[in-house]
Amino acid sequence: MANVSVYNMEGNTVGTLELSDTVFGVEVNEHLVHLAVVSQLANKRQGTQSARTRSEVSGGGKKPWRQKGTGHARQGSTRAPQWTGGGMVFAVKPRDYTIRLNRKERKLALKSVLTSRVAENKFIVLDELKLDEFKTKAMKAVLDNLKVEKALVVMDEKDEKVIKSAANIAGVKTALTSTINVYDILKYNTVVTTKAAVRMIEEVYA
């Protein structure tokens, strides 16, 4: 089992925490991690874009000039794609971009990125994360003490003071243990969490 240092909000080491190998010590599956990221980004797409084909634009009922004898190339309609105001050749239409992964694949992908963060020493555990007031400066001070700039702050329960204090810090995002995902863990580089949140993650994803 991996051991990580536990810090207080001043950045001082106050102990160690043993992590479960079933969540933080698995073999990293890069293929599943890639699939999870592609799936998450694809599922965000609305798929509502739409453009008109030549059959959907108005006008164009009459042939613009006779077939032969004008010196022009033959034309059948002013709504053909080469005409201004004509329809698109391969017009985009509403579609579903959803890519589905089964539960085991999603779980293993998440365990893989958590394991990689622990291995890279980018998984920081706090004994607790409590702020006395809604203050961006207070949250920034905690991150500075931990020498962290770009971070995903994972909480075991919703704390409005932490959420709102972190909201204006560039490169920082807050999340609950139930909402963490592969893309955010990779995007925000360092995971900052609490001992209570670690235990919840181990319970849910073991």
PDB file of N, CA and C in Angstrom, residues 73-122:
ATOM      1  N   ALA A  73     -21.942  27.771 -68.586  1.00  0.00           N
ATOM      2  CA  ALA A  73     -22.076  26.366 -68.196  1.00  0.00           C
ATOM      3  C   ALA A  73     -23.539  26.090 -67.873  1.00  0.00           C
ATOM      4  N   ARG A  74     -23.966  24.867 -68.118  1.00  0.00           N
ATOM      5  CA  ARG A  74     -25.368  24.526 -67.867  1.00  0.00           C
ATOM      6  C   ARG A  74     -25.664  24.580 -66.364  1.00  0.00           C
ATOM      7  N   GLN A  75     -26.819  25.108 -66.025  1.00  0.00           N
ATOM      8  CA  GLN A  75     -27.242  25.219 -64.635  1.00  0.00           C
ATOM      9  C   GLN A  75     -28.691  24.780 -64.524  1.00  0.00           C
ATOM     10  N   GLY A  76     -28.989  24.047 -63.477  1.00  0.00           N
ATOM     11  CA  GLY A  76     -30.362  23.570 -63.295  1.00  0.00           C
ATOM     12  C   GLY A  76     -31.134  24.358 -62.267  1.00  0.00           C
ATOM     13  N   SER A  77     -30.411  25.012 -61.328  1.00  0.00           N
ATOM     14  CA  SER A  77     -31.099  25.726 -60.257  1.00  0.00           C
ATOM     15  C   SER A  77     -30.152  26.736 -59.620  1.00  0.00           C
ATOM     16  N   THR A  78     -30.715  27.852 -59.194  1.00  0.00           N
ATOM     17  CA  THR A  78     -29.895  28.852 -58.492  1.00  0.00           C
ATOM     18  C   THR A  78     -29.682  28.463 -57.030  1.00  0.00           C
ATOM     19  N   ARG A  79     -30.255  27.364 -56.608  1.00  0.00           N
ATOM     20  CA  ARG A  79     -30.076  26.896 -55.224  1.00  0.00           C
ATOM     21  C   ARG A  79     -29.034  25.772 -55.129  1.00  0.00           C
ATOM     22  N   ALA A  80     -28.354  25.508 -56.231  1.00  0.00           N
ATOM     23  CA  ALA A  80     -27.268  24.525 -56.212  1.00  0.00           C
ATOM     24  C   ALA A  80     -26.120  25.057 -55.351  1.00  0.00           C
ATOM     25  N   PRO A  81     -25.286  24.192 -54.792  1.00  0.00           N
ATOM     26  CA  PRO A  81     -24.247  24.617 -53.843  1.00  0.00           C
ATOM     27  C   PRO A  81     -23.281  25.674 -54.361  1.00  0.00           C
ATOM     28  N   GLN A  82     -23.022  25.711 -55.652  1.00  0.00           N
ATOM     29  CA  GLN A  82     -22.055  26.677 -56.172  1.00  0.00           C
ATOM     30  C   GLN A  82     -22.634  28.090 -56.294  1.00  0.00           C
ATOM     31  N   TRP A  83     -23.927  28.247 -56.108  1.00  0.00           N
ATOM     32  CA  TRP A  83     -24.557  29.563 -56.188  1.00  0.00           C
ATOM     33  C   TRP A  83     -24.624  30.203 -54.806  1.00  0.00           C
ATOM     34  N   THR A  84     -24.514  31.555 -54.793  1.00  0.00           N
ATOM     35  CA  THR A  84     -24.720  32.287 -53.540  1.00  0.00           C
ATOM     36  C   THR A  84     -26.144  32.045 -53.049  1.00  0.00           C
ATOM     37  N   GLY A  85     -26.259  31.668 -51.807  1.00  0.00           N
ATOM     38  CA  GLY A  85     -27.582  31.361 -51.265  1.00  0.00           C
ATOM     39  C   GLY A  85     -28.015  29.937 -51.520  1.00  0.00           C
ATOM     40  N   GLY A  86     -27.121  29.165 -52.144  1.00  0.00           N
ATOM     41  CA  GLY A  86     -27.460  27.761 -52.405  1.00  0.00           C
ATOM     42  C   GLY A  86     -27.293  26.899 -51.167  1.00  0.00           C
ATOM     43  N   GLY A  87     -27.756  25.660 -51.261  1.00  0.00           N
ATOM     44  CA  GLY A  87     -27.654  24.748 -50.126  1.00  0.00           C
ATOM     45  C   GLY A  87     -26.255  24.163 -49.986  1.00  0.00           C
ATOM     46  N   MET A  88     -25.958  23.626 -48.809  1.00  0.00           N
ATOM     47  CA  MET A  88     -24.653  22.988 -48.585  1.00  0.00           C
ATOM     48  C   MET A  88     -24.670  21.577 -49.169  1.00  0.00           C
ATOM     49  N   VAL A  89     -23.494  21.112 -49.589  1.00  0.00           N
ATOM     50  CA  VAL A  89     -23.395  19.782 -50.185  1.00  0.00           C
ATOM     51  C   VAL A  89     -23.632  18.700 -49.127  1.00  0.00           C
ATOM     52  N   PHE A  90     -22.798  18.700 -48.097  1.00  0.00           N
ATOM     53  CA  PHE A  90     -22.966  17.726 -47.015  1.00  0.00           C
ATOM     54  C   PHE A  90     -23.322  18.501 -45.740  1.00  0.00           C
ATOM     55  N   ALA A  91     -24.542  18.965 -45.668  1.00  0.00           N
ATOM     56  CA  ALA A  91     -24.977  19.818 -44.562  1.00  0.00           C
ATOM     57  C   ALA A  91     -24.989  19.041 -43.247  1.00  0.00           C
ATOM     58  N   VAL A  92     -24.483  19.700 -42.188  1.00  0.00           N
ATOM     59  CA  VAL A  92     -24.512  19.048 -40.878  1.00  0.00           C
ATOM     60  C   VAL A  92     -25.950  19.012 -40.373  1.00  0.00           C
ATOM     61  N   LYS A  93     -26.291  17.944 -39.702  1.00  0.00           N
ATOM     62  CA  LYS A  93     -27.638  17.762 -39.174  1.00  0.00           C
ATOM     63  C   LYS A  93     -27.563  17.335 -37.710  1.00  0.00           C
ATOM     64  N   PRO A  94     -28.612  17.596 -36.928  1.00  0.00           N
ATOM     65  CA  PRO A  94     -28.606  17.173 -35.524  1.00  0.00           C
ATOM     66  C   PRO A  94     -28.308  15.694 -35.383  1.00  0.00           C
ATOM     67  N   ARG A  95     -27.436  15.367 -34.434  1.00  0.00           N
ATOM     68  CA  ARG A  95     -27.065  13.968 -34.225  1.00  0.00           C
ATOM     69  C   ARG A  95     -26.605  13.771 -32.783  1.00  0.00           C
ATOM     70  N   ASP A  96     -26.554  12.550 -32.376  1.00  0.00           N
ATOM     71  CA  ASP A  96     -26.141  12.204 -31.014  1.00  0.00           C
ATOM     72  C   ASP A  96     -24.686  11.761 -31.054  1.00  0.00           C
ATOM     73  N   TYR A  97     -23.824  12.460 -30.295  1.00  0.00           N
ATOM     74  CA  TYR A  97     -22.396  12.145 -30.278  1.00  0.00           C
ATOM     75  C   TYR A  97     -22.013  11.207 -29.126  1.00  0.00           C
ATOM     76  N   THR A  98     -22.989  10.744 -28.374  1.00  0.00           N
ATOM     77  CA  THR A  98     -22.728   9.980 -27.153  1.00  0.00           C
ATOM     78  C   THR A  98     -21.855   8.756 -27.403  1.00  0.00           C
ATOM     79  N   ILE A  99     -20.823   8.620 -26.569  1.00  0.00           N
ATOM     80  CA  ILE A  99     -19.992   7.408 -26.558  1.00  0.00           C
ATOM     81  C   ILE A  99     -20.136   6.801 -25.170  1.00  0.00           C
ATOM     82  N   ARG A 100     -20.555   5.559 -25.102  1.00  0.00           N
ATOM     83  CA  ARG A 100     -20.842   4.941 -23.805  1.00  0.00           C
ATOM     84  C   ARG A 100     -19.737   3.966 -23.383  1.00  0.00           C
ATOM     85  N   LEU A 101     -19.356   4.080 -22.117  1.00  0.00           N
ATOM     86  CA  LEU A 101     -18.457   3.101 -21.506  1.00  0.00           C
ATOM     87  C   LEU A 101     -19.247   2.384 -20.424  1.00  0.00           C
ATOM     88  N   ASN A 102     -18.950   1.108 -20.222  1.00  0.00           N
ATOM     89  CA  ASN A 102     -19.661   0.424 -19.148  1.00  0.00           C
ATOM     90  C   ASN A 102     -19.061   0.817 -17.789  1.00  0.00           C
ATOM     91  N   ARG A 103     -19.756   0.425 -16.724  1.00  0.00           N
ATOM     92  CA  ARG A 103     -19.383   0.877 -15.383  1.00  0.00           C
ATOM     93  C   ARG A 103     -17.976   0.433 -14.992  1.00  0.00           C
ATOM     94  N   LYS A 104     -17.604  -0.797 -15.331  1.00  0.00           N
ATOM     95  CA  LYS A 104     -16.281  -1.302 -14.971  1.00  0.00           C
ATOM     96  C   LYS A 104     -15.184  -0.517 -15.672  1.00  0.00           C
ATOM     97  N   GLU A 105     -15.426  -0.172 -16.941  1.00  0.00           N
ATOM     98  CA  GLU A 105     -14.430   0.604 -17.688  1.00  0.00           C
ATOM     99  C   GLU A 105     -14.258   2.002 -17.091  1.00  0.00           C
ATOM    100  N   ARG A 106     -15.368   2.649 -16.754  1.00  0.00           N
ATOM    101  CA  ARG A 106     -15.287   3.987 -16.160  1.00  0.00           C
ATOM    102  C   ARG A 106     -14.545   3.956 -14.820  1.00  0.00           C
ATOM    103  N   LYS A 107     -14.844   2.921 -14.033  1.00  0.00           N
ATOM    104  CA  LYS A 107     -14.219   2.782 -12.723  1.00  0.00           C
ATOM    105  C   LYS A 107     -12.712   2.581 -12.851  1.00  0.00           C
ATOM    106  N   LEU A 108     -12.314   1.701 -13.761  1.00  0.00           N
ATOM    107  CA  LEU A 108     -10.897   1.400 -13.923  1.00  0.00           C
ATOM    108  C   LEU A 108     -10.141   2.598 -14.479  1.00  0.00           C
ATOM    109  N   ALA A 109     -10.769   3.356 -15.373  1.00  0.00           N
ATOM    110  CA  ALA A 109     -10.133   4.557 -15.916  1.00  0.00           C
ATOM    111  C   ALA A 109      -9.878   5.569 -14.805  1.00  0.00           C
ATOM    112  N   LEU A 110     -10.861   5.742 -13.914  1.00  0.00           N
ATOM    113  CA  LEU A 110     -10.704   6.680 -12.800  1.00  0.00           C
ATOM    114  C   LEU A 110      -9.620   6.208 -11.834  1.00  0.00           C
ATOM    115  N   LYS A 111      -9.608   4.922 -11.541  1.00  0.00           N
ATOM    116  CA  LYS A 111      -8.568   4.373 -10.665  1.00  0.00           C
ATOM    117  C   LYS A 111      -7.188   4.566 -11.286  1.00  0.00           C
ATOM    118  N   SER A 112      -7.111   4.428 -12.602  1.00  0.00           N
ATOM    119  CA  SER A 112      -5.824   4.572 -13.302  1.00  0.00           C
ATOM    120  C   SER A 112      -5.259   5.979 -13.151  1.00  0.00           C
ATOM    121  N   VAL A 113      -6.117   6.995 -13.326  1.00  0.00           N
ATOM    122  CA  VAL A 113      -5.598   8.367 -13.216  1.00  0.00           C
ATOM    123  C   VAL A 113      -5.287   8.723 -11.765  1.00  0.00           C
ATOM    124  N   LEU A 114      -6.062   8.191 -10.824  1.00  0.00           N
ATOM    125  CA  LEU A 114      -5.757   8.430  -9.409  1.00  0.00           C
ATOM    126  C   LEU A 114      -4.422   7.786  -9.039  1.00  0.00           C
ATOM    127  N   THR A 115      -4.194   6.576  -9.539  1.00  0.00           N
ATOM    128  CA  THR A 115      -2.931   5.883  -9.292  1.00  0.00           C
ATOM    129  C   THR A 115      -1.759   6.665  -9.880  1.00  0.00           C
ATOM    130  N   SER A 116      -1.944   7.191 -11.088  1.00  0.00           N
ATOM    131  CA  SER A 116      -0.860   7.949 -11.738  1.00  0.00           C
ATOM    132  C   SER A 116      -0.553   9.237 -10.973  1.00  0.00           C
ATOM    133  N   ARG A 117      -1.583   9.882 -10.426  1.00  0.00           N
ATOM    134  CA  ARG A 117      -1.351  11.099  -9.644  1.00  0.00           C
ATOM    135  C   ARG A 117      -0.575  10.789  -8.363  1.00  0.00           C
ATOM    136  N   VAL A 118      -0.891   9.681  -7.716  1.00  0.00           N
ATOM    137  CA  VAL A 118      -0.158   9.283  -6.509  1.00  0.00           C
ATOM    138  C   VAL A 118       1.299   8.971  -6.865  1.00  0.00           C
ATOM    139  N   ALA A 119       1.503   8.239  -7.976  1.00  0.00           N
ATOM    140  CA  ALA A 119       2.855   7.863  -8.392  1.00  0.00           C
ATOM    141  C   ALA A 119       3.702   9.082  -8.755  1.00  0.00           C
ATOM    142  N   GLU A 120       3.039  10.133  -9.267  1.00  0.00           N
ATOM    143  CA  GLU A 120       3.760  11.348  -9.684  1.00  0.00           C
ATOM    144  C   GLU A 120       3.865  12.384  -8.561  1.00  0.00           C
ATOM    145  N   ASN A 121       3.444  12.005  -7.346  1.00  0.00           N
ATOM    146  CA  ASN A 121       3.449  12.919  -6.196  1.00  0.00           C
ATOM    147  C   ASN A 121       2.610  14.164  -6.459  1.00  0.00           C
ATOM    148  N   LYS A 122       1.513  13.971  -7.157  1.00  0.00           N
ATOM    149  CA  LYS A 122       0.588  15.067  -7.441  1.00  0.00           C
ATOM    150  C   LYS A 122      -0.768  14.812  -6.786  1.00  0.00           C
TER     151      LYS A 122
END
